[in-house]
PDB file of C-alpha atoms in Angstrom:
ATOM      1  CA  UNK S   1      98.458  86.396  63.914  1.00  0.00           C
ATOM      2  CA  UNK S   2      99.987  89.381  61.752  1.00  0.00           C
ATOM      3  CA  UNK S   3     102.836  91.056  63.038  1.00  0.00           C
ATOM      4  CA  UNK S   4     100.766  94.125  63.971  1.00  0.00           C
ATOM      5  CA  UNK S   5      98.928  92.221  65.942  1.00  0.00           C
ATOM      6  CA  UNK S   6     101.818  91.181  67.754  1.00  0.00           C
ATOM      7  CA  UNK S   7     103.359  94.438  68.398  1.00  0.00           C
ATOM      8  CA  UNK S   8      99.698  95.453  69.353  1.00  0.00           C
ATOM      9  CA  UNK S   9      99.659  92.395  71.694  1.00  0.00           C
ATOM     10  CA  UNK S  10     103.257  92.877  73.357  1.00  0.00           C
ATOM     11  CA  UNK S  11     101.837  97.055  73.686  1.00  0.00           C
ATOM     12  CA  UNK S  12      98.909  96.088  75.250  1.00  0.00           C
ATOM     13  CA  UNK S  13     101.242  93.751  77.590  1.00  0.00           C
ATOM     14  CA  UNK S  14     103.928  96.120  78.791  1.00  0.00           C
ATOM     15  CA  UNK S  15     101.196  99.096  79.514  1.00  0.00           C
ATOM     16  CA  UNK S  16      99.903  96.272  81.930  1.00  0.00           C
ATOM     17  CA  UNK S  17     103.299  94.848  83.394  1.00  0.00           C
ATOM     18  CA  UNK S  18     103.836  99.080  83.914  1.00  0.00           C
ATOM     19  CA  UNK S  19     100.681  99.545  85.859  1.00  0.00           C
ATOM     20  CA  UNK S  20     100.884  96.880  87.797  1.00  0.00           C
ATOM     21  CA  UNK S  21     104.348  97.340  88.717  1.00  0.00           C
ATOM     22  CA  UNK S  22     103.661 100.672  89.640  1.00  0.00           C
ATOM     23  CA  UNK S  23     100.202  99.679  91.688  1.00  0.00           C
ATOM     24  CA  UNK S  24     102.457  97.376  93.532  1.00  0.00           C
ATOM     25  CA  UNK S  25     105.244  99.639  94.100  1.00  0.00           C
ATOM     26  CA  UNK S  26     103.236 102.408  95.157  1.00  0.00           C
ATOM     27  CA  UNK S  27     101.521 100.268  97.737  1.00  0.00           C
ATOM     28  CA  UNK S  28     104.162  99.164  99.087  1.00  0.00           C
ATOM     29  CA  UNK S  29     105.657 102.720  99.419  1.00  0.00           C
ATOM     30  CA  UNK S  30     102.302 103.861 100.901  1.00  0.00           C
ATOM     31  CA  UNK S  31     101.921 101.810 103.408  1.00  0.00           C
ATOM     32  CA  UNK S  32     105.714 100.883 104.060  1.00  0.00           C
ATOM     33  CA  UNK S  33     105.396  97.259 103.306  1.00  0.00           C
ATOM     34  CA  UNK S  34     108.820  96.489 102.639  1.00  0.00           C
ATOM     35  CA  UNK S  35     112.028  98.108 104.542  1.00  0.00           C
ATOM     36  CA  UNK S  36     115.419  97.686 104.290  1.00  0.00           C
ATOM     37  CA  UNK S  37     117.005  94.219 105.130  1.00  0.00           C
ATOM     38  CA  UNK S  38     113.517  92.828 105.176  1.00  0.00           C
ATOM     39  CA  UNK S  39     112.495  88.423 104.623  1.00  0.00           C
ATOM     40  CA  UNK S  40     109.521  88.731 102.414  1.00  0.00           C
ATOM     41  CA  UNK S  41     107.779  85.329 102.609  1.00  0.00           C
ATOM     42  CA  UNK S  42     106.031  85.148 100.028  1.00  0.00           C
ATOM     43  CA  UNK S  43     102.658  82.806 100.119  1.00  0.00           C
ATOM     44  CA  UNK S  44     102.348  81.360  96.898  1.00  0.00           C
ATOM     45  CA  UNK S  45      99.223  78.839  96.594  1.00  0.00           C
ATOM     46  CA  UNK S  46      99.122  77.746  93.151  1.00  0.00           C
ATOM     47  CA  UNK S  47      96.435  80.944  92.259  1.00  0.00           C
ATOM     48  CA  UNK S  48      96.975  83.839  89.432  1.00  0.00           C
ATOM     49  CA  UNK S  49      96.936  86.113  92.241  1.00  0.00           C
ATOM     50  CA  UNK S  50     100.046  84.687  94.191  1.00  0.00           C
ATOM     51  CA  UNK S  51     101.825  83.938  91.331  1.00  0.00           C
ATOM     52  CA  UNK S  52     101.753  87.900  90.205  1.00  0.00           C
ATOM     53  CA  UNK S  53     102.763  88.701  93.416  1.00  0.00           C
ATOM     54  CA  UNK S  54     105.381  86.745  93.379  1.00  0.00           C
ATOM     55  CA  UNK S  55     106.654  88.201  89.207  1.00  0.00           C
ATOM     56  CA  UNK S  56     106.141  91.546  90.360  1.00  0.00           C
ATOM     57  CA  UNK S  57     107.976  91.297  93.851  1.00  0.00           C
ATOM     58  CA  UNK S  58     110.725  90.107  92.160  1.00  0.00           C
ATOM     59  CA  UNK S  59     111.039  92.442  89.878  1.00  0.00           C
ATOM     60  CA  UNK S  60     111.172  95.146  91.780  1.00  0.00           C
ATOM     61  CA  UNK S  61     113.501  93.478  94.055  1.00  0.00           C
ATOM     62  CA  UNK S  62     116.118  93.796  91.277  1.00  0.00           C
ATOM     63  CA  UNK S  63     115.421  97.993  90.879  1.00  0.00           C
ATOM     64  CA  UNK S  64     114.357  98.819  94.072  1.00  0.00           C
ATOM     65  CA  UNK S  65     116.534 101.324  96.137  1.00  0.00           C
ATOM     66  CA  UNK S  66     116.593  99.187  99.544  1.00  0.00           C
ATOM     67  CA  UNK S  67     118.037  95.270  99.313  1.00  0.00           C
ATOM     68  CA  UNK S  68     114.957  92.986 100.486  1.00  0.00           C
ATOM     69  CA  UNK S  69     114.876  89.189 100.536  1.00  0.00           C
ATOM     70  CA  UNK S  70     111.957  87.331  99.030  1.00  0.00           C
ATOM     71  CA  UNK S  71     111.689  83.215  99.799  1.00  0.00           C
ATOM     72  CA  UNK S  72     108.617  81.731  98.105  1.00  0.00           C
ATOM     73  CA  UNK S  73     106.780  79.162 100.501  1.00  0.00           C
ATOM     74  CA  UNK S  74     103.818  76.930  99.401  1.00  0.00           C
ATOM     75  CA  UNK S  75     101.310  75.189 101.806  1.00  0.00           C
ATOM     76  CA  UNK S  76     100.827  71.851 100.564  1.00  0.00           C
ATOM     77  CA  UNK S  77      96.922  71.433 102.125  1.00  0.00           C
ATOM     78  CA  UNK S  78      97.021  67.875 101.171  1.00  0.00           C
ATOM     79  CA  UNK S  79      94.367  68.418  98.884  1.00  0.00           C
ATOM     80  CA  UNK S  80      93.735  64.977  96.979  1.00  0.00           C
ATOM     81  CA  UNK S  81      94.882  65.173  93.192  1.00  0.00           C
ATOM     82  CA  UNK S  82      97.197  68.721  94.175  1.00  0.00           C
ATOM     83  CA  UNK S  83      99.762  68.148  91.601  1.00  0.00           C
ATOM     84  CA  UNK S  84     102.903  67.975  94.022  1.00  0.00           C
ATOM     85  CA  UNK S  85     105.680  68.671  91.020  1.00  0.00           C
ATOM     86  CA  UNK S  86     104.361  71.683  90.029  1.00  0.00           C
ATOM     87  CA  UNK S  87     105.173  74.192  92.100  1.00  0.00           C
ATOM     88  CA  UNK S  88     108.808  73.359  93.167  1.00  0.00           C
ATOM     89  CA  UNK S  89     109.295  72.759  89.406  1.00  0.00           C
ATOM     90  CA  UNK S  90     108.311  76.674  88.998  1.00  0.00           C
ATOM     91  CA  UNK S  91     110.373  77.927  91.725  1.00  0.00           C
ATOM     92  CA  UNK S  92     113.633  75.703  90.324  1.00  0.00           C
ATOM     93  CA  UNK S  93     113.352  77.581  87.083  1.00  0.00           C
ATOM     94  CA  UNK S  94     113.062  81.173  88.248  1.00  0.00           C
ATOM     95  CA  UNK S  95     116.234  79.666  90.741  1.00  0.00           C
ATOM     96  CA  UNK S  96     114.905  81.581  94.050  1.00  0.00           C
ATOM     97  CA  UNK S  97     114.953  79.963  97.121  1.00  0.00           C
ATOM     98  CA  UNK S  98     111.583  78.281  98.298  1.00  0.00           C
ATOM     99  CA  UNK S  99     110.172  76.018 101.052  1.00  0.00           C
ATOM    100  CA  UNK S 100     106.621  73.020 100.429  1.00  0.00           C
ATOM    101  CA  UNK S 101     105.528  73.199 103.873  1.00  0.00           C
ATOM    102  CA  UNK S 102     103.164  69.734 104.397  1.00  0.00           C
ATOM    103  CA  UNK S 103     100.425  70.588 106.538  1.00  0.00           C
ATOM    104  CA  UNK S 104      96.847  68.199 106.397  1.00  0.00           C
ATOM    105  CA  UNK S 105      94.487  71.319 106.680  1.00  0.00           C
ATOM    106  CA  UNK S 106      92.147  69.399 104.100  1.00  0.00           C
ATOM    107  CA  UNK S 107      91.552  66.610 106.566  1.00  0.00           C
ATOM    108  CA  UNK S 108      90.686  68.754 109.237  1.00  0.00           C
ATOM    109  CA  UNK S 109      87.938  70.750 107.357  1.00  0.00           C
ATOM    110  CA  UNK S 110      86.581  68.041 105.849  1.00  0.00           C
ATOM    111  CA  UNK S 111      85.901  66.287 109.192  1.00  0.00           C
ATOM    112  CA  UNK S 112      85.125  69.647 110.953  1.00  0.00           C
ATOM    113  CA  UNK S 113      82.663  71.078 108.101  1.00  0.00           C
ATOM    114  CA  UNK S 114      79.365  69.428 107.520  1.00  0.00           C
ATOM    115  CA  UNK S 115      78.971  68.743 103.595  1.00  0.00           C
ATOM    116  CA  UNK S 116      77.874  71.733 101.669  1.00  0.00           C
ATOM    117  CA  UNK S 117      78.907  74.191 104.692  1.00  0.00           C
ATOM    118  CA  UNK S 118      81.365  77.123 103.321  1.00  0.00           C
ATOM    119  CA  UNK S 119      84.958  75.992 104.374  1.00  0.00           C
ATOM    120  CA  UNK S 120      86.817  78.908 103.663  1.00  0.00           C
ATOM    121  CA  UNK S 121      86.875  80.473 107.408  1.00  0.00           C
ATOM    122  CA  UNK S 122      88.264  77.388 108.950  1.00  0.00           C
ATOM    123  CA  UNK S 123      90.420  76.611 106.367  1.00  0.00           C
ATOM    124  CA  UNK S 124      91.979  80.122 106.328  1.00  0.00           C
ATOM    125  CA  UNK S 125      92.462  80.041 110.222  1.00  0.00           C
ATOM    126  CA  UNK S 126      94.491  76.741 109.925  1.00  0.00           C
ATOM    127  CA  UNK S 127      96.545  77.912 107.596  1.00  0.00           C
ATOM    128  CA  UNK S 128      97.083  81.086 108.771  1.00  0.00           C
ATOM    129  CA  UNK S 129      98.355  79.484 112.286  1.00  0.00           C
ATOM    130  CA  UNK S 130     100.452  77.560 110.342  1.00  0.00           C
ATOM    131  CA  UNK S 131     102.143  80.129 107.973  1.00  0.00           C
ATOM    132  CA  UNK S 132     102.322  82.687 111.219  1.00  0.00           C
ATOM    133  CA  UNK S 133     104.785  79.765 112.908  1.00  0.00           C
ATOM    134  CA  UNK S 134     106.638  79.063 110.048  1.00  0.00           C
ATOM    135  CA  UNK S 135     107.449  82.684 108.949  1.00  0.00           C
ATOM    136  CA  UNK S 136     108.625  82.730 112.306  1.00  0.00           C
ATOM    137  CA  UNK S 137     110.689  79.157 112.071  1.00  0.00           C
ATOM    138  CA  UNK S 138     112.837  80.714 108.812  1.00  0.00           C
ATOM    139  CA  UNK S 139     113.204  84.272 110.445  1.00  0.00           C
ATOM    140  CA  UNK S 140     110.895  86.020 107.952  1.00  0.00           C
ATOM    141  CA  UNK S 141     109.868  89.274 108.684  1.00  0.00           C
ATOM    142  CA  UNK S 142     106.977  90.412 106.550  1.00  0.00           C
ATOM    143  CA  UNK S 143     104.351  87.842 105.166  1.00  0.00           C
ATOM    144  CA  UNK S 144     103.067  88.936 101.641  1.00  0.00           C
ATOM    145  CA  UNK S 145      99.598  87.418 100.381  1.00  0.00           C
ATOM    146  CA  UNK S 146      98.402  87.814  97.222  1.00  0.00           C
ATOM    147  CA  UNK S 147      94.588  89.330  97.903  1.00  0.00           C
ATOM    148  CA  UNK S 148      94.173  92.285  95.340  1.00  0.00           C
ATOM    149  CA  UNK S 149      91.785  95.250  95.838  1.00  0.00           C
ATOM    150  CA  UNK S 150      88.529  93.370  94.138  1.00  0.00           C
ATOM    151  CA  UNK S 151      89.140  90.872  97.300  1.00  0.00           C
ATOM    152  CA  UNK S 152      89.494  93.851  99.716  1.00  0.00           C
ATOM    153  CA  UNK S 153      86.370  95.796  98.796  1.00  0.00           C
ATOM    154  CA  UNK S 154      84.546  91.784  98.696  1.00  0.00           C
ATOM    155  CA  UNK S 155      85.464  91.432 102.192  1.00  0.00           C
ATOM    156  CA  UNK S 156      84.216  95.041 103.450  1.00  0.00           C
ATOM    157  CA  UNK S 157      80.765  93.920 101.648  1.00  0.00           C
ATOM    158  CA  UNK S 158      80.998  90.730 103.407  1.00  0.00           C
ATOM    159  CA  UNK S 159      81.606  91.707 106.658  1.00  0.00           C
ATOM    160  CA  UNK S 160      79.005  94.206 106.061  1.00  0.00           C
ATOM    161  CA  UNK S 161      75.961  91.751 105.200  1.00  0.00           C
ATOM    162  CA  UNK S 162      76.924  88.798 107.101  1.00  0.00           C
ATOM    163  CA  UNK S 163      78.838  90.015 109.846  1.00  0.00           C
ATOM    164  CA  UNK S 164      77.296  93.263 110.911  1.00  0.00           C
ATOM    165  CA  UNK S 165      80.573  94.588 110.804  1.00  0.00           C
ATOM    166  CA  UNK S 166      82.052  97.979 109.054  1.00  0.00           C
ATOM    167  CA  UNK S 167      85.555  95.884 108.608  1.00  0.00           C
ATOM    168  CA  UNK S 168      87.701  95.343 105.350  1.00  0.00           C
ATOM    169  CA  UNK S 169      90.898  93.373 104.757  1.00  0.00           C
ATOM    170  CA  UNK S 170      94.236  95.705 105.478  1.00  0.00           C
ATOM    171  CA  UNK S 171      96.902  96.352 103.101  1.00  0.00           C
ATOM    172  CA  UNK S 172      99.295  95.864 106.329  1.00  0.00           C
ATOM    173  CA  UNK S 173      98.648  93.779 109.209  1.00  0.00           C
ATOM    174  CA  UNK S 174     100.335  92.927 112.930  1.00  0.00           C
ATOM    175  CA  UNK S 175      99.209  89.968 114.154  1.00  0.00           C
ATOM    176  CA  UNK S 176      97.100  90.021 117.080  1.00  0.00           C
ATOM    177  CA  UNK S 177     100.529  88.937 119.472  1.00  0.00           C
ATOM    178  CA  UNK S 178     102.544  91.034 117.436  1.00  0.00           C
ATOM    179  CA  UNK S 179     104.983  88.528 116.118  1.00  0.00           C
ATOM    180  CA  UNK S 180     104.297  88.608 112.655  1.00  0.00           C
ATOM    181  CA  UNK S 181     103.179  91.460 109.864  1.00  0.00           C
ATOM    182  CA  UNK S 182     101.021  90.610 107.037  1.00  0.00           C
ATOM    183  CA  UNK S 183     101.081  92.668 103.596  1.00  0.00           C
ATOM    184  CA  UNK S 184      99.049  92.692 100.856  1.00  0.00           C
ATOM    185  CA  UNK S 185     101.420  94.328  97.602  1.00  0.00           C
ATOM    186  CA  UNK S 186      98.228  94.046  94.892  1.00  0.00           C
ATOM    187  CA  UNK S 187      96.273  96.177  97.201  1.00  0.00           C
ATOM    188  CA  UNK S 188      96.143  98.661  94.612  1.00  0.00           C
ATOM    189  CA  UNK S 189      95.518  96.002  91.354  1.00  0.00           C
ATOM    190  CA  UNK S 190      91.871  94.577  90.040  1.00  0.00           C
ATOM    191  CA  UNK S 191      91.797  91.350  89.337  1.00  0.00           C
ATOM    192  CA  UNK S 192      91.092  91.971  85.610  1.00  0.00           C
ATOM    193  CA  UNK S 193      94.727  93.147  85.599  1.00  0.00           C
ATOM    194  CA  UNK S 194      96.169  90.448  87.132  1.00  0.00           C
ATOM    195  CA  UNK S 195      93.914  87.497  84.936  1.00  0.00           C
ATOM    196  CA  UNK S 196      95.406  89.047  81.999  1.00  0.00           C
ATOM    197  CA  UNK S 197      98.631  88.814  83.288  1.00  0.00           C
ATOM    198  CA  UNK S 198      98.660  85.781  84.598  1.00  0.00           C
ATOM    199  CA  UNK S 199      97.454  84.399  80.936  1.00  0.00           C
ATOM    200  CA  UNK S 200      99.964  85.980  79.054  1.00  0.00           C
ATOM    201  CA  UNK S 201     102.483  84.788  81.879  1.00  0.00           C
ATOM    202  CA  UNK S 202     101.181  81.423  81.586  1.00  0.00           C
ATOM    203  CA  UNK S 203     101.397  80.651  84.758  1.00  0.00           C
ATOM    204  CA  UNK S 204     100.884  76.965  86.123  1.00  0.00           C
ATOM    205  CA  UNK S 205      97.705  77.596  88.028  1.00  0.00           C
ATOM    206  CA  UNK S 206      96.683  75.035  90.226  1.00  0.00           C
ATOM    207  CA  UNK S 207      92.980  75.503  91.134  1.00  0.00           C
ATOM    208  CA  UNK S 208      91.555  74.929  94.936  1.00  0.00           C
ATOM    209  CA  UNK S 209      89.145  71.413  95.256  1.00  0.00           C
ATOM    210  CA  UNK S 210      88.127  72.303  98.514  1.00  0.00           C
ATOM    211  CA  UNK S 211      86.568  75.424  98.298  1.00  0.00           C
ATOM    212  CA  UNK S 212      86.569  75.529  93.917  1.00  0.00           C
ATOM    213  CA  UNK S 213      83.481  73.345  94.384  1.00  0.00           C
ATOM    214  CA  UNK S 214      81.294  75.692  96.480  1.00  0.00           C
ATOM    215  CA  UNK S 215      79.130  77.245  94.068  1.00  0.00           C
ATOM    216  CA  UNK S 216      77.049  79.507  96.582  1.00  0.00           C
ATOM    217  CA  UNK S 217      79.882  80.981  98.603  1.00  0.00           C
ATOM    218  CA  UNK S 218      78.594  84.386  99.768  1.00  0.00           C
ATOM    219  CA  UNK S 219      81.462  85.875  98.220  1.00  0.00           C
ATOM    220  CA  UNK S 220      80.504  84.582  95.012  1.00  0.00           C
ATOM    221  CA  UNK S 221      77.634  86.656  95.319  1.00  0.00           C
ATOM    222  CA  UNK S 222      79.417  89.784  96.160  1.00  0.00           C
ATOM    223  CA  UNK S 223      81.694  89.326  93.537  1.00  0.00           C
ATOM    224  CA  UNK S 224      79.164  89.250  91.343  1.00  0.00           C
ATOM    225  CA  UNK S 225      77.333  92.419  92.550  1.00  0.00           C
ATOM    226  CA  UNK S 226      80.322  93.956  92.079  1.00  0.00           C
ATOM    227  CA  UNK S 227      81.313  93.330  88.143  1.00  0.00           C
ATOM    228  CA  UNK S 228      78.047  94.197  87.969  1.00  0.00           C
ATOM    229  CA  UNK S 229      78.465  97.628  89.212  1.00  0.00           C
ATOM    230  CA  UNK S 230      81.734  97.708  87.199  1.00  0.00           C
ATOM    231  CA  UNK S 231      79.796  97.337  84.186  1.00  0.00           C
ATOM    232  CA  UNK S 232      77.123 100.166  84.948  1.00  0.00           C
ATOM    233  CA  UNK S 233      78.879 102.750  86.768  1.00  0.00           C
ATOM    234  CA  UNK S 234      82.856 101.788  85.594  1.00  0.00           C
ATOM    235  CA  UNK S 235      85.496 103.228  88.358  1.00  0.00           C
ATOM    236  CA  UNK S 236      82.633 102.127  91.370  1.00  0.00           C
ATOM    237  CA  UNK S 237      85.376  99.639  93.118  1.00  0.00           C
ATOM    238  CA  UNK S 238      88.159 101.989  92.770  1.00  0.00           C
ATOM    239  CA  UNK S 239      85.995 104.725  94.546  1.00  0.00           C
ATOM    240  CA  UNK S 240      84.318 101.659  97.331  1.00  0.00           C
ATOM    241  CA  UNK S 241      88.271 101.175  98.180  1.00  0.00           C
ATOM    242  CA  UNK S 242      88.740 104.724  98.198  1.00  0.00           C
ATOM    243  CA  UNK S 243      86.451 105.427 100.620  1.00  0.00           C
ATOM    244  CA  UNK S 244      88.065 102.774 102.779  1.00  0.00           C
ATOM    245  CA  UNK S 245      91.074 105.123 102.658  1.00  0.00           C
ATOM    246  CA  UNK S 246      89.676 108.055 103.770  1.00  0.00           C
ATOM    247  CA  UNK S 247      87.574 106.848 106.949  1.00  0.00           C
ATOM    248  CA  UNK S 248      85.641 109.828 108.844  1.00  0.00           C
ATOM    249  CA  UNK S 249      84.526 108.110 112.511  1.00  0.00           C
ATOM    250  CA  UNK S 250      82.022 111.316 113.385  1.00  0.00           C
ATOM    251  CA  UNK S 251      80.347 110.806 110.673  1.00  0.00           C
ATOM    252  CA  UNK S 252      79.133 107.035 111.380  1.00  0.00           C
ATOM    253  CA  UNK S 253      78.018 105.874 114.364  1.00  0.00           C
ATOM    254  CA  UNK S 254      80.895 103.719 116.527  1.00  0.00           C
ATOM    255  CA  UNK S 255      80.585 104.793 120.027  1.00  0.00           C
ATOM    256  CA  UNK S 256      84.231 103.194 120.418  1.00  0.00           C
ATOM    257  CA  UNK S 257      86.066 105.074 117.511  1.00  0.00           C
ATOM    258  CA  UNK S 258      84.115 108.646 118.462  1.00  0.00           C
ATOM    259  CA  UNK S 259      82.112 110.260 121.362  1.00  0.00           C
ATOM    260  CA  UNK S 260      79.041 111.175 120.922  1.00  0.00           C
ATOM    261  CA  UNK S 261      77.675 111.431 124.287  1.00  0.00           C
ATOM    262  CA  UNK S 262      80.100 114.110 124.789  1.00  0.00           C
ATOM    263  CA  UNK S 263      79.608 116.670 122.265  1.00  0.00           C
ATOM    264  CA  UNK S 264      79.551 119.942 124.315  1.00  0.00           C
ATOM    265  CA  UNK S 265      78.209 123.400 122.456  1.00  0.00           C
ATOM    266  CA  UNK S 266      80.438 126.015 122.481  1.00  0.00           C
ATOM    267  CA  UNK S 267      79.775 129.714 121.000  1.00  0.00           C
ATOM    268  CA  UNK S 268      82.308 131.488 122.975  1.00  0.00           C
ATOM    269  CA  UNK S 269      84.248 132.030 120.072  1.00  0.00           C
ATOM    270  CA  UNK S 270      83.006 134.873 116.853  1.00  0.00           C
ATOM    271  CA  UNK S 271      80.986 132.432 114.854  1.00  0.00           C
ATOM    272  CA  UNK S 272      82.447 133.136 110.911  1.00  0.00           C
ATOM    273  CA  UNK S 273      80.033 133.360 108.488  1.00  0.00           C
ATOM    274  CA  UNK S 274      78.503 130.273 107.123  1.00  0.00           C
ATOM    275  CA  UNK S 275      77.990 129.532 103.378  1.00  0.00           C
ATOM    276  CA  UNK S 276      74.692 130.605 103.054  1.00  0.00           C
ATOM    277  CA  UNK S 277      72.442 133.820 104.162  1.00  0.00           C
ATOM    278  CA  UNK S 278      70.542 134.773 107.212  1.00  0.00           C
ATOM    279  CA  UNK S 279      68.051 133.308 107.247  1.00  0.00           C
ATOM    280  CA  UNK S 280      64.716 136.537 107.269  1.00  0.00           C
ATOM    281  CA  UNK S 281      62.002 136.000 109.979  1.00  0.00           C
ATOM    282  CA  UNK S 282      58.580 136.517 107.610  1.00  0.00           C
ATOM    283  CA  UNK S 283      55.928 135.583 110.577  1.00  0.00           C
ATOM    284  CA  UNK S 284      55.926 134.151 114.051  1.00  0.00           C
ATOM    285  CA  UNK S 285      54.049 134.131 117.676  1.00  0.00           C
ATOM    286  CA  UNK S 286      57.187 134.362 119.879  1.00  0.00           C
ATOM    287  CA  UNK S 287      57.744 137.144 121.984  1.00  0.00           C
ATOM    288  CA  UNK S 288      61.886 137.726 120.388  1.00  0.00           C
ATOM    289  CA  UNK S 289      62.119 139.995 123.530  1.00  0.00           C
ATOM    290  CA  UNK S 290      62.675 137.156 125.575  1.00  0.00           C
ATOM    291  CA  UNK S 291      66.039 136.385 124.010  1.00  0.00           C
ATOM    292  CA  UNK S 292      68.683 136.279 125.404  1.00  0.00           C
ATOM    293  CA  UNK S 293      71.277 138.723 123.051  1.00  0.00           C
ATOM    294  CA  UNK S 294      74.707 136.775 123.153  1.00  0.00           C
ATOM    295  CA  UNK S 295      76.375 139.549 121.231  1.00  0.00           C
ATOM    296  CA  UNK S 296      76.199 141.377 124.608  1.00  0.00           C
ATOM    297  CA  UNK S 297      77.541 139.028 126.858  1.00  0.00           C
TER     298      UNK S 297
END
C-alpha cells in the first residue's frame, strides 16, 4: 500500500470514529442515557456491535462532562466451541473492570426449541432475566446493549408482519417492574458504520452457533428488504427511524393511544380561512333556503 493510500485510509477512518462518536454521543444526550454517577453495564457478547459500543463508551467516558462508570459483563451461553479466553483476554488489555457471568441458556433452548424452530425469542428472554438480576447483583444502574438503528427499524418491520403490532425497539427502556433501564447508545449508527469499524478495530469477534445457523430467520428477510431499499432509494432507513421519532397517534388508528369515538364538532369559534378557495356552486336541486345561516346565530 503507498503512503497515500494510507493517509487516505487513516482519513477515511477518523471521519468514521467522528461520526460515530458523535451518533453515540448525541443519543445519549437525546434521550438522557447516561447521568451523572451512573454504572453502565455494558453487555458485550462477542459481536461487532457490542464491541463498538463498548470503544466508543469508553471514549467518551474519558471527555465527557459528567463522571460515569462503565463495567463490561459477558454472558457465557455455554455455547459448545465459545472460545472461553477470548473475551477476558480483551477486557485485561484495555485494563477495565469486567465480569463472565456462566449461565446454560444454550441447553435450555436447545431442549425447549424443536430443530429448525427460530431460537432467538427464547433465547433473548433467558438472557435478558438473567442480565436484569445481575445488573442488579453489582449495583448497575443503566444496562447498555449494542442494537444499532438497522436493528431498530428490523424490529418495527418485524413486529409489523409477524406480530400485527406497530412496535419498534426503544433507544431507552424501564423494565416492566421498574428495577432496571435498558439503553441502546448506537441508536443513531447503521451497521455499515460500525462493520467498518469493527474491521479496522480488529476486533475478536466471536460469532453466535445457536442462532448463526438459522438461515431463514424472518429477520434475515427484513434485513434484506432493507439494503435493498438502501440501494434504490439511499437515506430510506434513516427516514423509516425518523418517522419512529416523530409518532402522530390521530393519524393511525389505536383506539388506546387516541379517541376517536369522541371527536365532537365545534364551529363556535370564526373559522380562519383555509388554504384554498370557496369553493362556487355551478348547479344543484336543493332548496339553499332551507339553511340554516350560522353567521347569524
Amino acid at each position: 500500500m503507498s503512503q497515500t493510500d494510507t493517509r487516505k485510509e487513516v482519513f477515511e477512518f477518523n471521519k468514521l470514529q467522528k461520526r460515530l462518536r458523535r451518533n453515540v454521543g448525541n443519543a445519549i444526550t437525546d434521550y438522557g442515557m447516561i447521568e451523572e454517577g451512573d454504572v453502565v453495564m455494558a453487555c458485550i457478547s462477542g459481536g461487532k456491535d457490542s464491541f463498538a459500543m463498548l470503544d466508543i463508551l469508553l471514549q467518551l467516558q474519558k471527555v465527557a462532562p459528567i463522571s460515569f462508570e462503565v463495567v463490561a459483563v459477558n454472558l457465557d451461553q455455554k455455547q459448545p466451541g465459545f472460545p472461553e479466553h477470548i473475551l477476558p483476554e480483551y477486557f485485561e488489555s484495555l485494563n477495565i473492570p469486567y465480569y463472565i457471568v456462566d449461565k446454560d441458556t444454550y441447553s435450555v433452548v436447545k431442549q425447549k426449541v424443536p430443530e429448525g424452530k427460530t431460537t432467538c425469542g427464547l433465547c433473548s428472554r433467558l438472557r435478558r432475566g438473567t442480565l436484569y438480576s445481575f445488573a442488579e447483583k453489582i449495583g448497575a444502574t443503566k444496562i447498555a446493549l449494542g442494537h444499532h438503528m438497522d436493528d431498530m427499524v428490523e424490529t418495527l418491520f418485524l413486529n409489523m408482519f409477524h406480530g400485527a403490532r406497530l412496535k419498534g425497539m426503544p433507544p431507552k427502556l424501564r423494565s416492566d417492574d421498574g428495577r432496571n433501564v435498558v439503553i441502546r447508545p448506537l441508536t443513531y449508527c447503521r451497521e455499515d458504520d460500525l462493520i467498518r469499524y469493527a474491521q479496522h478495530k480488529d476486533f475478536p469477534i466471536i460469532p453466535c452457533n445457536l442462532c448463526g445457523s438459522q438461515e431463514n430467520l424472518q429477520r434475515q428477510n427484513i434485513k434484506a428488504m432493507l439494503v435493498e431499499w438502501d440501494k434504490k432509494t439511499p437515506g430510506r432507513v434513516e427516514n423509516i427511524f425518523k418517522s419512529m421519532q416523530n409518532v402522530s397517534p390521530s393519524q393511525l388508528a389505536d383506539k388506546a393511544l387516541f379517541d376517536f369515538e369522541n371527536l365532537p364538532l365545534d364551529r363556535s369559534e370564526e373559522r380562519q380561512e383555509y388554504e384554498f378557495s370557496e369553493a362556487v356552486v355551478s348547479s344543484t336541486n336543493i332548496d339553499e333556503s332551507l339553511f340554516i345561516d350560522v353567521t347569524n346565530i
